[in-house]
CSV table of C-alpha atoms in Angstrom, one decimal:
chain,number,residue,atom,x,y,z
A,1,MET,CA,-11.3,-27.1,0.1
A,2,THR,CA,-11.5,-25.7,-3.4
A,3,GLU,CA,-10.1,-22.2,-3.8
A,4,ILE,CA,-12.2,-19.5,-5.4
A,5,ASP,CA,-11.2,-18.6,-8.9
A,6,LEU,CA,-10.1,-15.1,-8.7
A,7,ARG,CA,-8.9,-14.7,-12.5
A,8,ARG,CA,-10.1,-11.4,-13.9
A,9,ARG,CA,-12.0,-10.5,-10.9
A,10,ALA,CA,-10.2,-7.2,-10.5
A,11,CYS,CA,-7.9,-5.0,-12.5
A,12,ILE,CA,-5.0,-2.7,-11.9
A,13,VAL,CA,-6.3,0.7,-13.4
A,14,GLY,CA,-3.8,3.2,-11.8
A,15,ALA,CA,0.0,3.2,-11.3
A,16,PHE,CA,2.5,5.9,-10.2
A,17,GLU,CA,6.0,5.9,-9.3
A,18,HIS,CA,7.2,8.9,-7.4
A,19,PRO,CA,10.0,10.6,-9.4
A,20,THR,CA,11.8,11.9,-6.4
A,21,ARG,CA,14.9,9.9,-5.3
A,22,LYS,CA,15.9,12.3,-2.4
A,23,ALA,CA,13.4,14.3,-0.5
A,24,PRO,CA,14.7,16.1,2.4
A,25,ASP,CA,11.9,18.6,2.2
A,26,LYS,CA,9.0,16.2,2.4
A,27,THR,CA,7.4,14.0,5.2
A,28,SER,CA,6.7,10.4,4.6
A,29,ALA,CA,3.0,11.1,4.9
A,30,GLN,CA,3.4,13.7,2.1
A,31,LEU,CA,5.1,11.2,-0.2
A,32,HIS,CA,2.3,8.7,0.3
A,33,ALA,CA,-0.3,11.3,-0.4
A,34,GLU,CA,1.5,12.5,-3.6
A,35,CYS,CA,1.8,8.9,-4.8
A,36,ALA,CA,-1.9,8.2,-4.2
A,37,ARG,CA,-2.8,11.4,-6.1
A,38,GLY,CA,-0.5,10.3,-8.9
A,39,ALA,CA,-2.1,6.9,-9.2
A,40,LEU,CA,-5.6,8.3,-9.0
A,41,GLU,CA,-4.9,10.8,-11.7
A,42,ASP,CA,-3.4,7.9,-13.8
A,43,ALA,CA,-6.6,5.9,-13.4
A,44,GLY,CA,-8.9,8.9,-14.0
A,45,LEU,CA,-10.5,8.5,-10.4
A,46,THR,CA,-10.6,10.7,-7.3
A,47,LEU,CA,-10.2,10.0,-3.5
A,48,SER,CA,-14.0,9.8,-3.2
A,49,ASP,CA,-14.0,6.8,-5.4
A,50,VAL,CA,-11.7,4.9,-3.0
A,51,ASP,CA,-13.3,2.6,-0.5
A,52,GLY,CA,-10.4,0.2,0.3
A,53,TYR,CA,-6.9,1.2,1.6
A,54,PHE,CA,-3.9,-1.1,1.8
A,55,CYS,CA,-0.5,-0.2,3.3
A,56,ALA,CA,2.3,-1.6,5.4
A,57,VAL,CA,4.5,-0.4,8.2
A,58,ASP,CA,6.1,2.2,6.0
A,59,THR,CA,3.1,4.3,6.8
A,60,PRO,CA,3.8,6.8,9.7
A,61,GLY,CA,2.0,7.0,13.0
A,62,LEU,CA,-0.8,4.7,13.5
A,63,GLY,CA,-0.4,3.4,9.9
A,64,ALA,CA,-3.6,3.0,8.0
A,65,ILE,CA,-5.6,4.8,10.6
A,66,ASP,CA,-3.5,8.0,10.4
A,67,MET,CA,-3.0,7.8,6.6
A,68,ALA,CA,-6.8,7.4,6.0
A,69,GLU,CA,-7.3,10.6,8.0
A,70,TYR,CA,-4.4,12.4,6.3
A,71,LEU,CA,-5.7,11.5,2.9
A,72,GLY,CA,-9.3,12.2,3.6
A,73,LEU,CA,-10.4,8.6,2.9
A,74,ASN,CA,-13.5,6.9,4.2
A,75,PRO,CA,-12.7,3.2,3.6
A,76,ARG,CA,-15.0,0.3,4.4
A,77,HIS,CA,-12.1,-2.1,4.0
A,78,MET,CA,-8.4,-1.8,5.2
A,79,ASP,CA,-5.5,-4.3,5.1
A,80,THR,CA,-2.2,-3.7,6.7
A,81,THR,CA,-0.4,-6.9,5.7
A,82,GLU,CA,3.3,-6.6,6.5
A,83,LEU,CA,5.6,-8.8,4.5
A,84,GLY,CA,8.5,-6.6,3.9
A,85,GLY,CA,9.2,-5.9,0.2
A,86,ALA,CA,6.6,-8.6,-0.7
A,87,SER,CA,3.8,-6.6,1.1
A,88,TYR,CA,2.6,-4.6,-1.9
A,89,LEU,CA,2.3,-7.6,-4.2
A,90,SER,CA,0.2,-9.3,-1.5
A,91,HIS,CA,-1.9,-6.1,-1.2
A,92,VAL,CA,-2.8,-6.5,-4.9
A,93,SER,CA,-3.7,-10.1,-4.3
A,94,HIS,CA,-5.7,-9.2,-1.2
A,95,SER,CA,-7.6,-6.3,-2.8
A,96,VAL,CA,-8.6,-8.7,-5.5
A,97,GLN,CA,-10.0,-11.0,-2.9
A,98,ALA,CA,-11.7,-8.1,-1.1
A,99,ILE,CA,-13.3,-6.9,-4.3
A,100,ALA,CA,-14.4,-10.4,-5.2
A,101,ALA,CA,-16.0,-10.6,-1.7
A,102,ASN,CA,-17.8,-7.2,-2.1
A,103,LYS,CA,-15.7,-5.6,0.6
A,104,CYS,CA,-14.7,-2.8,-1.6
A,105,ASP,CA,-15.0,-1.5,-5.2
A,106,VAL,CA,-11.8,0.6,-5.6
A,107,ALA,CA,-8.6,-0.2,-3.7
A,108,LEU,CA,-5.7,2.2,-3.0
A,109,ILE,CA,-2.2,0.7,-2.3
A,110,THR,CA,0.6,3.1,-1.2
A,111,LEU,CA,4.4,2.7,-0.4
A,112,ALA,CA,6.6,5.7,0.5
A,113,GLY,CA,9.5,6.5,2.7
A,114,ARG,CA,12.8,8.6,2.9
A,115,PRO,CA,15.6,6.4,4.1
A,116,ARG,CA,18.2,8.2,1.9
A,117,SER,CA,17.4,11.6,3.4
A,118,ALA,CA,17.4,9.9,6.9
A,119,GLY,CA,20.9,8.5,6.2
A,120,GLY,CA,20.0,4.8,5.5
A,121,GLY,CA,22.9,2.5,4.6
A,122,ILE,CA,23.5,-0.3,2.3
A,123,GLY,CA,22.3,-3.1,4.5
A,124,ALA,CA,25.7,-4.2,5.9
A,125,THR,CA,24.4,-3.6,9.5
A,126,GLY,CA,21.0,-4.8,10.8
A,127,PRO,CA,18.0,-2.5,11.4
A,128,TYR,CA,16.9,-1.5,14.8
A,129,ILE,CA,15.3,-4.5,16.6
A,130,SER,CA,13.0,-4.1,19.6
A,131,PRO,CA,14.5,-5.9,22.7
A,132,ASP,CA,11.3,-7.9,22.8
A,133,THR,CA,12.0,-9.5,19.5
A,134,PRO,CA,12.4,-13.3,20.2
A,135,ASP,CA,15.3,-13.9,17.9
A,136,LEU,CA,17.4,-11.1,19.1
A,137,PRO,CA,19.9,-13.1,21.3
A,138,TRP,CA,20.3,-15.8,18.7
A,139,GLU,CA,20.9,-13.8,15.5
A,140,ARG,CA,21.9,-10.3,16.1
A,141,PRO,CA,25.4,-11.2,17.7
A,142,TYR,CA,26.4,-13.1,14.5
A,143,GLY,CA,26.0,-10.2,12.1
A,144,TRP,CA,22.3,-10.7,11.1
A,145,ALA,CA,21.8,-8.0,8.5
A,146,PRO,CA,20.6,-7.9,4.8
A,147,ALA,CA,24.0,-7.9,3.0
A,148,PRO,CA,25.5,-10.8,5.0
A,149,MET,CA,22.4,-12.9,4.8
A,150,TYR,CA,22.1,-12.5,1.1
A,151,ALA,CA,25.9,-13.3,0.8
A,152,LEU,CA,25.4,-16.4,2.7
A,153,ALA,CA,22.8,-17.6,0.1
A,154,ALA,CA,25.1,-16.5,-2.8
A,155,MET,CA,28.1,-18.3,-1.3
A,156,ARG,CA,26.0,-21.4,-0.9
A,157,HIS,CA,24.6,-21.1,-4.4
A,158,MET,CA,28.2,-21.0,-5.7
A,159,HIS,CA,29.2,-24.0,-3.7
A,160,GLU,CA,26.2,-26.1,-4.8
A,161,PHE,CA,26.0,-25.1,-8.4
A,162,GLY,CA,29.3,-23.5,-9.4
A,163,THR,CA,27.6,-20.0,-9.9
A,164,THR,CA,30.3,-17.3,-10.3
A,165,SER,CA,30.8,-13.7,-9.2
A,166,ALA,CA,30.7,-12.8,-12.9
A,167,GLN,CA,27.3,-14.3,-13.4
A,168,LEU,CA,26.0,-12.3,-10.4
A,169,ALA,CA,27.5,-9.2,-12.0
A,170,ALA,CA,25.7,-9.9,-15.2
A,171,VAL,CA,22.4,-9.2,-13.5
A,172,ARG,CA,23.7,-5.7,-12.6
A,173,VAL,CA,24.9,-5.2,-16.1
A,174,ALA,CA,21.4,-6.1,-17.4
A,175,ALA,CA,19.8,-3.7,-15.0
A,176,SER,CA,22.1,-0.9,-15.9
A,177,LEU,CA,21.6,-1.3,-19.6
A,178,HIS,CA,17.9,-0.7,-19.0
A,179,ALA,CA,18.4,2.2,-16.4
A,180,GLN,CA,20.1,4.4,-18.9
A,181,TYR,CA,16.8,4.9,-20.7
A,182,ASN,CA,15.0,6.0,-17.3
A,183,PRO,CA,15.6,9.8,-16.6
A,184,ASN,CA,14.5,9.2,-13.0
A,185,ALA,CA,17.0,6.3,-12.3
A,186,MET,CA,19.6,7.0,-9.5
A,187,LEU,CA,22.2,5.3,-11.6
A,188,GLN,CA,21.9,5.7,-15.4
A,189,THR,CA,25.3,4.7,-16.6
A,190,PRO,CA,25.7,1.2,-18.0
A,191,VAL,CA,28.4,-0.8,-16.3
A,192,THR,CA,30.4,-3.9,-17.3
A,193,VAL,CA,31.0,-7.2,-15.5
A,194,GLU,CA,34.6,-6.0,-14.7
A,195,GLU,CA,33.3,-2.8,-13.1
A,196,VAL,CA,31.0,-4.6,-10.9
A,197,LEU,CA,33.7,-7.1,-9.8
A,198,ALA,CA,36.0,-4.1,-9.2
A,199,SER,CA,33.6,-2.3,-6.9
A,200,PRO,CA,34.3,-2.6,-3.1
A,201,MET,CA,33.3,-5.9,-1.4
A,202,ILE,CA,30.4,-5.4,1.0
A,203,SER,CA,30.0,-9.0,2.2
A,204,ASP,CA,31.8,-11.8,0.3
A,205,PRO,CA,30.8,-12.6,-2.4
A,206,LEU,CA,28.7,-9.5,-2.9
A,207,HIS,CA,30.3,-6.3,-4.1
A,208,LYS,CA,28.8,-2.9,-3.9
A,209,LEU,CA,27.4,-3.0,-7.3
A,210,ASP,CA,25.6,-6.4,-6.5
A,211,CYS,CA,23.6,-4.3,-3.9
A,212,CYS,CA,20.5,-2.2,-4.5
A,213,VAL,CA,20.4,1.5,-4.2
A,214,ILE,CA,18.9,3.5,-1.2
A,215,SER,CA,16.3,5.9,-2.2
A,216,ASP,CA,13.5,8.1,-1.0
A,217,GLY,CA,10.2,8.1,-2.9
A,218,GLY,CA,7.5,5.5,-3.3
A,219,GLY,CA,4.6,4.5,-5.5
A,220,ALA,CA,1.0,3.7,-5.5
A,221,LEU,CA,-1.6,1.4,-7.3
A,222,ILE,CA,-5.3,1.4,-7.8
A,223,VAL,CA,-7.1,-1.8,-8.1
A,224,ALA,CA,-10.8,-1.9,-9.1
A,225,ARG,CA,-13.8,-4.0,-10.3
A,226,PRO,CA,-13.5,-5.0,-14.0
A,227,GLU,CA,-16.6,-3.0,-14.8
A,228,ILE,CA,-15.1,0.1,-13.4
A,229,ALA,CA,-11.8,-0.6,-15.2
A,230,ARG,CA,-13.6,-0.9,-18.6
A,231,SER,CA,-15.3,2.5,-18.0
A,232,LEU,CA,-11.9,4.3,-17.8
A,233,ALA,CA,-9.8,5.5,-20.7
A,234,ARG,CA,-6.9,3.2,-19.8
A,235,PRO,CA,-5.7,-0.1,-21.0
A,236,VAL,CA,-7.1,-2.9,-18.8
A,237,VAL,CA,-4.5,-5.0,-16.8
A,238,ASN,CA,-6.1,-8.0,-15.3
A,239,VAL,CA,-4.7,-9.8,-12.2
A,240,LEU,CA,-4.7,-13.3,-13.4
A,241,GLY,CA,-3.1,-15.2,-10.6
A,242,ALA,CA,-1.4,-14.7,-7.2
A,243,GLY,CA,0.6,-16.8,-4.7
A,244,GLU,CA,2.2,-16.1,-1.4
A,245,ALA,CA,4.6,-18.2,0.7
A,246,TYR,CA,6.9,-18.2,3.7
A,247,LYS,CA,10.2,-19.9,4.3
A,248,GLY,CA,11.9,-20.0,7.5
A,249,TYR,CA,14.7,-22.3,9.0
A,250,LEU,CA,12.6,-25.4,8.5
A,251,ARG,CA,13.1,-26.6,12.1
A,252,GLY,CA,16.8,-26.9,11.5
A,253,GLN,CA,16.7,-28.3,8.1
A,254,VAL,CA,18.3,-25.2,6.7
A,255,ASP,CA,18.8,-25.0,2.9
A,256,VAL,CA,19.5,-21.4,1.6
A,257,SER,CA,20.0,-22.4,-2.0
A,258,TRP,CA,16.2,-21.8,-2.7
A,259,SER,CA,13.7,-19.2,-1.9
A,260,ALA,CA,10.0,-19.0,-1.0
A,261,ALA,CA,9.3,-18.1,-4.6
A,262,ALA,CA,9.6,-21.8,-5.3
A,263,LEU,CA,6.3,-22.1,-3.4
A,264,SER,CA,4.5,-18.8,-4.2
A,265,GLY,CA,5.5,-19.1,-7.9
A,266,PRO,CA,3.8,-22.4,-8.6
A,267,ARG,CA,0.7,-21.2,-6.8
A,268,ALA,CA,0.5,-18.1,-8.9
A,269,PHE,CA,0.9,-19.9,-12.2
A,270,ALA,CA,-1.5,-22.6,-11.2
A,271,ALA,CA,-4.1,-19.9,-10.2
A,272,ALA,CA,-3.5,-18.1,-13.5
A,273,GLY,CA,-3.6,-21.1,-15.6
A,274,VAL,CA,-0.4,-20.3,-17.4
A,275,SER,CA,3.2,-21.5,-17.3
A,276,PRO,CA,6.5,-19.7,-17.0
A,277,GLN,CA,7.1,-20.3,-20.7
A,278,ASP,CA,4.1,-18.1,-21.4
A,279,ILE,CA,5.7,-15.0,-19.7
A,280,GLN,CA,7.0,-12.2,-21.8
A,281,TYR,CA,8.3,-9.8,-19.1
A,282,ALA,CA,9.5,-10.3,-15.5
A,283,SER,CA,9.7,-7.8,-12.6
A,284,LEU,CA,12.0,-9.5,-10.2
A,285,TYR,CA,12.9,-8.3,-6.7
A,286,ASP,CA,16.5,-7.2,-7.0
A,287,SER,CA,17.8,-6.0,-3.5
A,288,PHE,CA,20.9,-8.1,-4.4
A,289,THR,CA,21.9,-9.8,-7.6
A,290,ILE,CA,21.7,-13.3,-6.1
A,291,ALA,CA,18.0,-12.8,-5.3
A,292,VAL,CA,17.3,-12.4,-9.1
A,293,ILE,CA,19.2,-15.6,-10.0
A,294,MET,CA,17.4,-17.6,-7.3
A,295,GLN,CA,13.9,-16.2,-8.3
A,296,LEU,CA,14.6,-17.1,-12.0
A,297,GLU,CA,15.1,-20.7,-10.9
A,298,ASP,CA,12.5,-20.9,-8.2
A,299,LEU,CA,9.8,-19.4,-10.5
A,300,GLY,CA,10.6,-22.0,-13.2
A,301,PHE,CA,12.3,-19.9,-15.9
A,302,CYS,CA,15.3,-22.2,-15.7
A,303,ALA,CA,16.3,-25.3,-13.7
A,304,LYS,CA,17.8,-25.0,-10.2
A,305,GLY,CA,21.4,-24.2,-10.5
A,306,GLU,CA,21.1,-22.8,-14.0
A,307,GLY,CA,20.3,-19.2,-13.0
A,308,GLY,CA,23.9,-18.0,-13.3
A,309,ARG,CA,24.2,-19.3,-16.9
A,310,PHE,CA,20.8,-17.9,-17.9
A,311,VAL,CA,21.8,-14.5,-16.8
A,312,GLU,CA,25.3,-14.7,-18.3
A,313,GLU,CA,23.9,-15.5,-21.7
A,314,GLY,CA,22.0,-12.2,-21.7
A,315,ASN,CA,18.6,-13.5,-21.3
A,316,LEU,CA,17.4,-10.6,-19.1
A,317,ILE,CA,18.3,-7.9,-21.6
A,318,ALA,CA,15.4,-6.1,-23.4
A,319,GLY,CA,15.6,-6.6,-27.2
A,320,GLN,CA,18.1,-9.4,-26.8
A,321,GLY,CA,17.1,-12.0,-24.2
A,322,ARG,CA,14.0,-14.2,-23.9
A,323,LEU,CA,12.9,-12.8,-20.6
A,324,PRO,CA,13.5,-9.1,-20.3
A,325,PHE,CA,13.5,-8.0,-16.6
A,326,ASN,CA,13.3,-4.8,-14.6
A,327,THR,CA,13.2,-2.4,-17.5
A,328,ASP,CA,13.2,0.6,-15.4
A,329,GLY,CA,16.6,-0.4,-13.9
A,330,GLY,CA,15.0,-2.1,-10.8
A,331,GLY,CA,16.2,-1.7,-7.3
A,332,LEU,CA,19.8,-2.1,-8.5
A,333,CYS,CA,19.8,1.1,-10.5
A,334,ASN,CA,16.4,2.9,-10.4
A,335,ASN,CA,15.2,3.1,-6.8
A,336,HIS,CA,14.3,1.1,-3.8
A,337,PRO,CA,12.2,3.3,-1.7
A,338,GLU,CA,12.0,2.7,2.1
A,339,HIS,CA,14.2,-0.4,1.5
A,340,ARG,CA,11.1,-2.0,-0.1
A,341,GLY,CA,11.1,-2.5,-3.9
A,342,GLY,CA,7.9,-4.5,-4.2
A,343,ILE,CA,5.4,-1.9,-5.4
A,344,THR,CA,7.8,-0.7,-8.2
A,345,LYS,CA,8.0,-4.2,-9.6
A,346,VAL,CA,4.2,-4.1,-10.1
A,347,ILE,CA,4.3,-0.5,-11.6
A,348,GLU,CA,6.8,-1.4,-14.3
A,349,ALA,CA,4.9,-4.6,-15.2
A,350,VAL,CA,1.8,-2.5,-15.6
A,351,ARG,CA,3.8,-0.1,-17.9
A,352,GLN,CA,5.0,-3.0,-20.0
A,353,LEU,CA,1.5,-4.5,-20.4
A,354,ARG,CA,0.1,-1.1,-21.3
A,355,GLY,CA,2.9,-0.5,-23.8
A,356,GLU,CA,4.0,2.5,-21.8
A,357,ALA,CA,7.6,1.5,-21.0
A,358,ASN,CA,10.4,3.4,-22.6
A,359,ARG,CA,10.4,2.4,-26.3
A,360,GLU,CA,14.0,1.4,-26.0
A,361,VAL,CA,13.0,-1.5,-23.6
A,362,GLN,CA,9.3,-1.9,-24.3
A,363,VAL,CA,8.6,-5.7,-25.0
A,364,PRO,CA,6.8,-5.8,-28.3
A,365,GLY,CA,3.1,-7.0,-27.9
A,366,CYS,CA,3.5,-7.7,-24.2
A,367,THR,CA,0.4,-9.4,-22.9
A,368,LEU,CA,1.6,-11.5,-20.0
A,369,ALA,CA,4.0,-10.5,-17.1
A,370,VAL,CA,5.0,-11.8,-13.7
A,371,ALA,CA,6.0,-9.7,-10.8
A,372,SER,CA,7.9,-11.1,-7.8
A,373,GLY,CA,8.3,-9.6,-4.4
A,374,LEU,CA,10.5,-10.6,-1.5
A,375,GLY,CA,10.5,-9.6,2.2
A,376,GLY,CA,13.0,-10.4,4.8
A,377,MET,CA,16.2,-12.1,4.1
A,378,ILE,CA,16.8,-14.8,1.5
A,379,GLY,CA,19.5,-16.4,3.6
A,380,GLY,CA,17.1,-16.7,6.6
A,381,ARG,CA,13.3,-16.3,7.1
A,382,HIS,CA,11.5,-14.4,4.4
A,383,ALA,CA,8.3,-14.2,2.6
A,384,THR,CA,7.5,-13.9,-1.2
A,385,SER,CA,4.5,-12.9,-3.2
A,386,THR,CA,4.0,-13.6,-6.9
A,387,LEU,CA,1.6,-12.0,-9.4
A,388,ILE,CA,0.7,-13.0,-12.9
A,389,LEU,CA,-0.7,-10.0,-14.7
A,390,GLU,CA,-2.4,-9.9,-18.1
A,391,ARG,CA,-3.3,-7.2,-20.6
A,392,GLU,CA,-6.9,-7.6,-21.7
């Protein structure tokens, strides 16, 4: 069956990142509403223009049903796809499909939460799991949690390819060099490789500074038909290609040295008709430093096993390297709202394509970017979503 060509069938016309990193005085619903308002104002649209709503389980109550009422929406299409941190990139892809199928004209995507105010931790212990969860007796007794599962992948990558802790630390160094120019970033002070390695060990080989921040806040995106996009006083950002993938335990043939991005990435590049060598900027999911190194390899920016060296050579640093990444500081330094950094990856890619990133980290003449989202645990079952975005 031939897939429908979705290139340039819809555009991202609004993007907003909530400036709050700790919001004890706000509800989750309020944060969603403030993000929606910000994205609509950025686009030059109103709530009455929205006829499609996309969200995940971070929405409170009955999810999309309650939020549609709270926001005053009257959508004719709704999508509540849940893929963890990858959800919001998939929502962009799904909104393009919905627009192409005439299910909606203007789609709103929101993410918001307040885990920092609620006392969320660094991921060394697992989240609450319902007693009905089928994997509960098989995984939870053995320390199933984000940090140990990412550490498992990091340790295997080190064993297979000689990746070092210093190379992992170089990811954090690059993110911190960018975060110093972001006044909203939680951690704005640049760090050195030595400082990363001197930070407390969370789950061997991952140190504290190999792990993302915990923040409140959120973000929102507006996706619309091209004719609507071109009627607005904003640069047009086309969705050029998208891909989604799932990777589990492969019926016992476990190999944690690669991620589902090795599947979603090629699908996105093929749909867009471009190659990794064409990309000028990358927003890569960075819940942990090892995730960045593996995505670099799996998306085709370097060979498998070469990610550590790629980072060590400074290739992720704006103004220096050949693939600037996460120029807002990313999840490692800027924010990681509701333990889900996917939507902020798209937001910073949009800023780069519009030429609206901080001038110290803006990629000159940026016209093609990739955004990569990851949900679940890279050392176990997880999903990825990849977007190729283009400035028209």
